[in-house]
Amino acid sequence: MQVNPNRGSPDLSEMSKLTATSEQILRQHGGPILAIAFAGMYPPGSEGNECAAEMVAYVRSALSTTNTAAMLFDLRNLDYTWGDAIGGLAVALMEKNASFRPLAIVAVGPTARALEPLLSRRFVFGFAGAKMFDNVPDAVSHLERVLKAGGE
C-alpha cells in the first residue's frame, strides 16, 4: 500500500473494486475524529473477503499515523450487499484493553439495509458500539457526544 502524501493515508489505487480517502474532520482533546470513505463495489459473501482485508489494512495504516479519538466510516458510495468480513473494520478499532474507539457509520439505501443486521449486539459492529446514520453531520454529533461522555 502506498501513502498519499497530501493526506498522510494509504492509497488503495491498486484495488480494482474500491477506493478510499481519509480526512480528520474534527479535532477533540483526545485526538481527531477521522473520517474514512470507501467507495465502489464490495463483492458479496466470501468474495468480499479480499476487499475487507484491504479496507482493514487501510484503516490500520491511517490509525498508525494519527492519534484518532473516534472513527467515522462513510459508506454512502459503497455498493455492499452482504458478507461479514466487513466487520473487520470494527476489529481494527479495538484498543489494547479490549474496548473500542467510538465508531459511527454513514450509509444509505441498499448498503444501509444490508449493514443493519451487523449492528446488532451479536455481530462485531454492534458489539463495538457502532451506530449508523444517513448523513455525516448526525454521525459527527453522535461521536462528539460519545467522546464528551467518556467514550461509551
PDB file of C-alpha atoms in Angstrom:
ATOM      1  CA  MET A   1       0.000   0.000   0.000  1.00  0.00           C
ATOM      2  CA  GLN A   2       1.243   3.462  -0.832  1.00  0.00           C
ATOM      3  CA  VAL A   3       0.859   6.565   1.299  1.00  0.00           C
ATOM      4  CA  ASN A   4      -0.867   9.589  -0.155  1.00  0.00           C
ATOM      5  CA  PRO A   5       1.464  12.457   0.869  1.00  0.00           C
ATOM      6  CA  ASN A   6      -1.378  15.008   0.790  1.00  0.00           C
ATOM      7  CA  ARG A   7      -3.471  13.127   3.321  1.00  0.00           C
ATOM      8  CA  GLY A   8      -0.897  11.016   5.168  1.00  0.00           C
ATOM      9  CA  SER A   9      -3.066   7.998   4.460  1.00  0.00           C
ATOM     10  CA  PRO A  10      -2.614   4.873   2.410  1.00  0.00           C
ATOM     11  CA  ASP A  11      -3.773   4.910  -1.189  1.00  0.00           C
ATOM     12  CA  LEU A  12      -5.926   1.998  -2.352  1.00  0.00           C
ATOM     13  CA  SER A  13      -5.342   2.770  -6.023  1.00  0.00           C
ATOM     14  CA  GLU A  14      -4.095  -0.768  -6.602  1.00  0.00           C
ATOM     15  CA  MET A  15      -7.518  -2.120  -5.610  1.00  0.00           C
ATOM     16  CA  SER A  16      -9.685  -2.768  -8.629  1.00  0.00           C
ATOM     17  CA  LYS A  17     -13.028  -2.596  -6.828  1.00  0.00           C
ATOM     18  CA  LEU A  18     -12.706   0.027  -4.073  1.00  0.00           C
ATOM     19  CA  THR A  19     -11.309   3.464  -3.457  1.00  0.00           C
ATOM     20  CA  ALA A  20     -10.666   5.084  -0.094  1.00  0.00           C
ATOM     21  CA  THR A  21      -9.984   8.527   1.283  1.00  0.00           C
ATOM     22  CA  SER A  22      -9.426   9.753   4.803  1.00  0.00           C
ATOM     23  CA  GLU A  23      -9.723  13.095   6.483  1.00  0.00           C
ATOM     24  CA  GLN A  24      -9.507  14.464  10.010  1.00  0.00           C
ATOM     25  CA  ILE A  25     -12.866  16.178  10.331  1.00  0.00           C
ATOM     26  CA  LEU A  26     -12.856  17.443  13.893  1.00  0.00           C
ATOM     27  CA  ARG A  27     -10.139  17.790  16.478  1.00  0.00           C
ATOM     28  CA  GLN A  28     -11.045  16.731  20.013  1.00  0.00           C
ATOM     29  CA  HIS A  29      -8.986  16.889  23.201  1.00  0.00           C
ATOM     30  CA  GLY A  30      -8.213  13.166  22.905  1.00  0.00           C
ATOM     31  CA  GLY A  31      -7.383  13.339  19.201  1.00  0.00           C
ATOM     32  CA  PRO A  32      -9.199  13.849  15.920  1.00  0.00           C
ATOM     33  CA  ILE A  33     -12.339  12.267  14.605  1.00  0.00           C
ATOM     34  CA  LEU A  34     -11.108  10.534  11.486  1.00  0.00           C
ATOM     35  CA  ALA A  35     -13.463  10.009   8.551  1.00  0.00           C
ATOM     36  CA  ILE A  36     -12.645   7.247   6.108  1.00  0.00           C
ATOM     37  CA  ALA A  37     -14.779   6.994   2.987  1.00  0.00           C
ATOM     38  CA  PHE A  38     -14.876   3.781   0.982  1.00  0.00           C
ATOM     39  CA  ALA A  39     -16.457   3.760  -2.467  1.00  0.00           C
ATOM     40  CA  GLY A  40     -17.009   1.204  -5.176  1.00  0.00           C
ATOM     41  CA  MET A  41     -18.218  -2.371  -5.406  1.00  0.00           C
ATOM     42  CA  TYR A  42     -17.767  -4.693  -2.422  1.00  0.00           C
ATOM     43  CA  PRO A  43     -18.259  -8.261  -3.729  1.00  0.00           C
ATOM     44  CA  PRO A  44     -20.912 -10.322  -1.914  1.00  0.00           C
ATOM     45  CA  GLY A  45     -20.195 -13.014   0.655  1.00  0.00           C
ATOM     46  CA  SER A  46     -16.748 -14.577   0.821  1.00  0.00           C
ATOM     47  CA  GLU A  47     -15.861 -12.932  -2.498  1.00  0.00           C
ATOM     48  CA  GLY A  48     -15.625  -9.706  -0.475  1.00  0.00           C
ATOM     49  CA  ASN A  49     -13.027 -11.057   1.952  1.00  0.00           C
ATOM     50  CA  GLU A  50     -10.105  -9.613  -0.025  1.00  0.00           C
ATOM     51  CA  CYS A  51     -11.778  -6.204  -0.191  1.00  0.00           C
ATOM     52  CA  ALA A  52     -12.481  -6.336   3.540  1.00  0.00           C
ATOM     53  CA  ALA A  53      -8.831  -7.189   4.227  1.00  0.00           C
ATOM     54  CA  GLU A  54      -7.707  -4.218   2.096  1.00  0.00           C
ATOM     55  CA  MET A  55     -10.165  -1.931   3.892  1.00  0.00           C
ATOM     56  CA  VAL A  56      -8.905  -3.097   7.294  1.00  0.00           C
ATOM     57  CA  ALA A  57      -5.297  -2.575   6.202  1.00  0.00           C
ATOM     58  CA  TYR A  58      -6.201   0.954   5.106  1.00  0.00           C
ATOM     59  CA  VAL A  59      -7.824   1.673   8.471  1.00  0.00           C
ATOM     60  CA  ARG A  60      -4.861   0.303  10.416  1.00  0.00           C
ATOM     61  CA  SER A  61      -2.429   2.336   8.339  1.00  0.00           C
ATOM     62  CA  ALA A  62      -4.463   5.503   8.892  1.00  0.00           C
ATOM     63  CA  LEU A  63      -4.644   4.792  12.635  1.00  0.00           C
ATOM     64  CA  SER A  64      -0.885   4.332  12.789  1.00  0.00           C
ATOM     65  CA  THR A  65      -0.352   7.911  11.589  1.00  0.00           C
ATOM     66  CA  THR A  66      -2.942   9.644  13.782  1.00  0.00           C
ATOM     67  CA  ASN A  67      -3.970   9.652  17.420  1.00  0.00           C
ATOM     68  CA  THR A  68      -7.586   9.082  16.430  1.00  0.00           C
ATOM     69  CA  ALA A  69     -10.164   9.556  19.169  1.00  0.00           C
ATOM     70  CA  ALA A  70     -13.110   8.302  17.104  1.00  0.00           C
ATOM     71  CA  MET A  71     -13.806   6.917  13.649  1.00  0.00           C
ATOM     72  CA  LEU A  72     -16.461   7.667  11.075  1.00  0.00           C
ATOM     73  CA  PHE A  73     -16.825   5.232   8.179  1.00  0.00           C
ATOM     74  CA  ASP A  74     -18.541   6.927   5.245  1.00  0.00           C
ATOM     75  CA  LEU A  75     -20.002   4.112   3.146  1.00  0.00           C
ATOM     76  CA  ARG A  76     -22.547   6.164   1.170  1.00  0.00           C
ATOM     77  CA  ASN A  77     -20.742   5.371  -2.092  1.00  0.00           C
ATOM     78  CA  LEU A  78     -20.036   1.730  -1.278  1.00  0.00           C
ATOM     79  CA  ASP A  79     -22.117  -0.911  -3.036  1.00  0.00           C
ATOM     80  CA  TYR A  80     -22.341  -3.576  -0.301  1.00  0.00           C
ATOM     81  CA  THR A  81     -24.931  -6.366  -0.257  1.00  0.00           C
ATOM     82  CA  TRP A  82     -23.706  -8.935   2.279  1.00  0.00           C
ATOM     83  CA  GLY A  83     -20.707 -10.553   3.896  1.00  0.00           C
ATOM     84  CA  ASP A  84     -19.492 -10.375   7.463  1.00  0.00           C
ATOM     85  CA  ALA A  85     -15.779  -9.805   6.754  1.00  0.00           C
ATOM     86  CA  ILE A  86     -16.566  -6.084   6.586  1.00  0.00           C
ATOM     87  CA  GLY A  87     -16.857  -6.323  10.386  1.00  0.00           C
ATOM     88  CA  GLY A  88     -13.064  -6.336  10.441  1.00  0.00           C
ATOM     89  CA  LEU A  89     -13.336  -2.549  10.245  1.00  0.00           C
ATOM     90  CA  ALA A  90     -14.621  -2.552  13.831  1.00  0.00           C
ATOM     91  CA  VAL A  91     -11.977  -5.042  14.955  1.00  0.00           C
ATOM     92  CA  ALA A  92      -9.305  -2.645  13.651  1.00  0.00           C
ATOM     93  CA  LEU A  93     -10.588  -0.103  16.207  1.00  0.00           C
ATOM     94  CA  MET A  94     -10.116  -2.389  19.205  1.00  0.00           C
ATOM     95  CA  GLU A  95      -7.843  -0.937  21.861  1.00  0.00           C
ATOM     96  CA  LYS A  96      -5.317  -2.903  23.924  1.00  0.00           C
ATOM     97  CA  ASN A  97      -7.763  -3.037  26.842  1.00  0.00           C
ATOM     98  CA  ALA A  98     -10.351  -4.759  24.589  1.00  0.00           C
ATOM     99  CA  SER A  99     -12.522  -1.631  24.345  1.00  0.00           C
ATOM    100  CA  PHE A 100     -13.285   0.012  21.013  1.00  0.00           C
ATOM    101  CA  ARG A 101     -12.714   3.534  19.765  1.00  0.00           C
ATOM    102  CA  PRO A 102     -16.071   5.249  19.249  1.00  0.00           C
ATOM    103  CA  LEU A 103     -17.418   4.427  15.795  1.00  0.00           C
ATOM    104  CA  ALA A 104     -20.147   5.759  13.527  1.00  0.00           C
ATOM    105  CA  ILE A 105     -21.122   4.508  10.092  1.00  0.00           C
ATOM    106  CA  VAL A 106     -22.767   6.633   7.432  1.00  0.00           C
ATOM    107  CA  ALA A 107     -24.634   4.572   4.849  1.00  0.00           C
ATOM    108  CA  VAL A 108     -27.761   4.909   2.736  1.00  0.00           C
ATOM    109  CA  GLY A 109     -30.053   2.798   0.590  1.00  0.00           C
ATOM    110  CA  PRO A 110     -29.307  -0.874  -0.018  1.00  0.00           C
ATOM    111  CA  THR A 111     -25.913  -0.646   1.701  1.00  0.00           C
ATOM    112  CA  ALA A 112     -27.501   0.658   4.908  1.00  0.00           C
ATOM    113  CA  ARG A 113     -30.161  -2.051   4.804  1.00  0.00           C
ATOM    114  CA  ALA A 114     -27.506  -4.746   4.258  1.00  0.00           C
ATOM    115  CA  LEU A 115     -25.346  -3.457   7.140  1.00  0.00           C
ATOM    116  CA  GLU A 116     -28.220  -3.113   9.611  1.00  0.00           C
ATOM    117  CA  PRO A 117     -28.116  -6.750  10.867  1.00  0.00           C
ATOM    118  CA  LEU A 118     -24.382  -6.378  11.566  1.00  0.00           C
ATOM    119  CA  LEU A 119     -25.181  -3.606  14.071  1.00  0.00           C
ATOM    120  CA  SER A 120     -26.917  -5.977  16.485  1.00  0.00           C
ATOM    121  CA  ARG A 121     -25.021  -6.946  19.642  1.00  0.00           C
ATOM    122  CA  ARG A 122     -24.477 -10.432  18.171  1.00  0.00           C
ATOM    123  CA  PHE A 123     -22.150  -9.030  15.490  1.00  0.00           C
ATOM    124  CA  VAL A 124     -18.923  -7.082  15.784  1.00  0.00           C
ATOM    125  CA  PHE A 125     -20.239  -3.642  14.751  1.00  0.00           C
ATOM    126  CA  GLY A 126     -22.933  -3.856  17.416  1.00  0.00           C
ATOM    127  CA  PHE A 127     -20.551  -5.278  19.991  1.00  0.00           C
ATOM    128  CA  ALA A 128     -18.178  -2.402  19.239  1.00  0.00           C
ATOM    129  CA  GLY A 129     -20.997   0.087  19.889  1.00  0.00           C
ATOM    130  CA  ALA A 130     -21.232   1.312  16.296  1.00  0.00           C
ATOM    131  CA  LYS A 131     -24.217   3.423  15.319  1.00  0.00           C
ATOM    132  CA  MET A 132     -25.397   4.023  11.758  1.00  0.00           C
ATOM    133  CA  PHE A 133     -26.573   7.335  10.304  1.00  0.00           C
ATOM    134  CA  ASP A 134     -27.694   8.524   6.898  1.00  0.00           C
ATOM    135  CA  ASN A 135     -25.631  11.727   6.977  1.00  0.00           C
ATOM    136  CA  VAL A 136     -22.234  12.903   8.187  1.00  0.00           C
ATOM    137  CA  PRO A 137     -23.351  15.789  10.467  1.00  0.00           C
ATOM    138  CA  ASP A 138     -25.525  13.479  12.599  1.00  0.00           C
ATOM    139  CA  ALA A 139     -22.723  10.916  12.805  1.00  0.00           C
ATOM    140  CA  VAL A 140     -20.214  13.580  13.875  1.00  0.00           C
ATOM    141  CA  SER A 141     -22.640  14.931  16.506  1.00  0.00           C
ATOM    142  CA  HIS A 142     -23.055  11.414  17.871  1.00  0.00           C
ATOM    143  CA  LEU A 143     -19.285  10.888  18.075  1.00  0.00           C
ATOM    144  CA  GLU A 144     -18.848  14.247  19.815  1.00  0.00           C
ATOM    145  CA  ARG A 145     -21.453  13.259  22.433  1.00  0.00           C
ATOM    146  CA  VAL A 146     -19.811   9.870  22.968  1.00  0.00           C
ATOM    147  CA  LEU A 147     -16.371  11.436  23.374  1.00  0.00           C
ATOM    148  CA  LYS A 148     -17.755  14.048  25.785  1.00  0.00           C
ATOM    149  CA  ALA A 149     -19.414  11.283  27.832  1.00  0.00           C
ATOM    150  CA  GLY A 150     -16.131   9.409  28.115  1.00  0.00           C
ATOM    151  CA  GLY A 151     -16.092   7.116  25.102  1.00  0.00           C
ATOM    152  CA  GLU A 152     -19.071   4.815  25.668  1.00  0.00           C
TER     153      GLU A 152
END
